[in-house]
């Protein structure tokens, strides 16, 4: 079986985890601080605030916007539910806007019609490891005085026109869940250049407590542990090299899959450094098999694949019927992407033979 993702931790992680175990300090301390300091450069920001997950990082980011009832955030319906769950948790009303079929991110040309006097944030999701169209999104946000919170949970180290994701908008949110390009098992990070926001994110992360029992506002316990930080630090040191391996695998897949009718390989857009969290193809009507048939045929041949995501969030009853989710418009691109997309293994531990096998099986099935 060739798995869709793989976690490999080495001697450096073991060493650092042991150091934590022997120190007796398990709750957030020096190691978390060290993890934050090492992470900030990947987003190109001055500050990085660790959290217990990508979801809680997003909740913190939305909370510091001080949303009032009725205040809206605009985001994509073609994302992991955490983007929306976090916004709802922080009191936002969520307005969905359709995406593009080349980068799977928010379609900036639809934003002007979607924003209004209640819009407080635009939340682009850098899906699969490629940046959304940030120059266009930032231009609309800035001309309307709206904040941008980047969901960079799938895009550690990705950039657009030389700017790292997570450092372009007011805040960026990252995840270190098991399958992400950097993992701590569970974990997250908020990045920002705003020192006041960073201070407030830190406060809210730990019950709103400035010093022992000095509470400034009601907060949470969203802290990361020292053990998790110890697993994350060595991976940051090797992130660039691992991303290069993902890119090499992606290039080989794209070359090998060229010309197969009905199979659209990922578009590497000009100026965007894709970090290939997922290598996602589209299976269109011209294909010999539809997407679901291809997924099960590949799995029968021992090739793990995934569908991210099988439905637009706008189509789930729990969101469609939610009083704070606005989905009045049809979103044709998100809907067709949900029918067409599937992800193939691209992780750094694929061997050259693994890639050859993936290509051979797809050629046999669709060529
Ligand atoms: C993984 C992910 C999250 C949530 O991160 P967790 O660490 O699982 O809470 C949010 N948004 C997107 C796009 C993700 O892929």
Short mmCIF file of C-alpha atoms in Angstrom, two decimals, residues 202-210 214-223:
data_model
loop_
_atom_site.label_atom_id
_atom_site.label_comp_id
_atom_site.label_asym_id
_atom_site.label_seq_id
_atom_site.Cartn_x
_atom_site.Cartn_y
_atom_site.Cartn_z
CA UNK A 202 -1.32 35.20 24.07
CA UNK A 203 -3.69 36.47 26.73
CA UNK A 204 -6.75 34.75 25.24
CA UNK A 205 -4.78 31.53 24.80
CA UNK A 206 -4.32 31.30 28.56
CA UNK A 207 -7.63 32.32 30.20
CA UNK A 208 -7.08 36.03 29.58
CA UNK A 209 -4.62 36.00 32.46
CA UNK A 210 -1.74 38.54 32.37
CA UNK A 214 -4.79 38.82 36.96
CA UNK A 215 -7.62 38.26 34.50
CA UNK A 216 -8.05 40.92 31.82
CA UNK A 217 -10.78 39.26 29.77
CA UNK A 218 -12.50 35.88 29.54
CA UNK A 219 -10.25 33.53 27.56
CA UNK A 220 -9.52 29.88 26.88
CA UNK A 221 -7.01 27.17 27.51
CA UNK A 222 -5.66 26.79 23.99
CA UNK A 223 -2.03 26.19 25.00
#
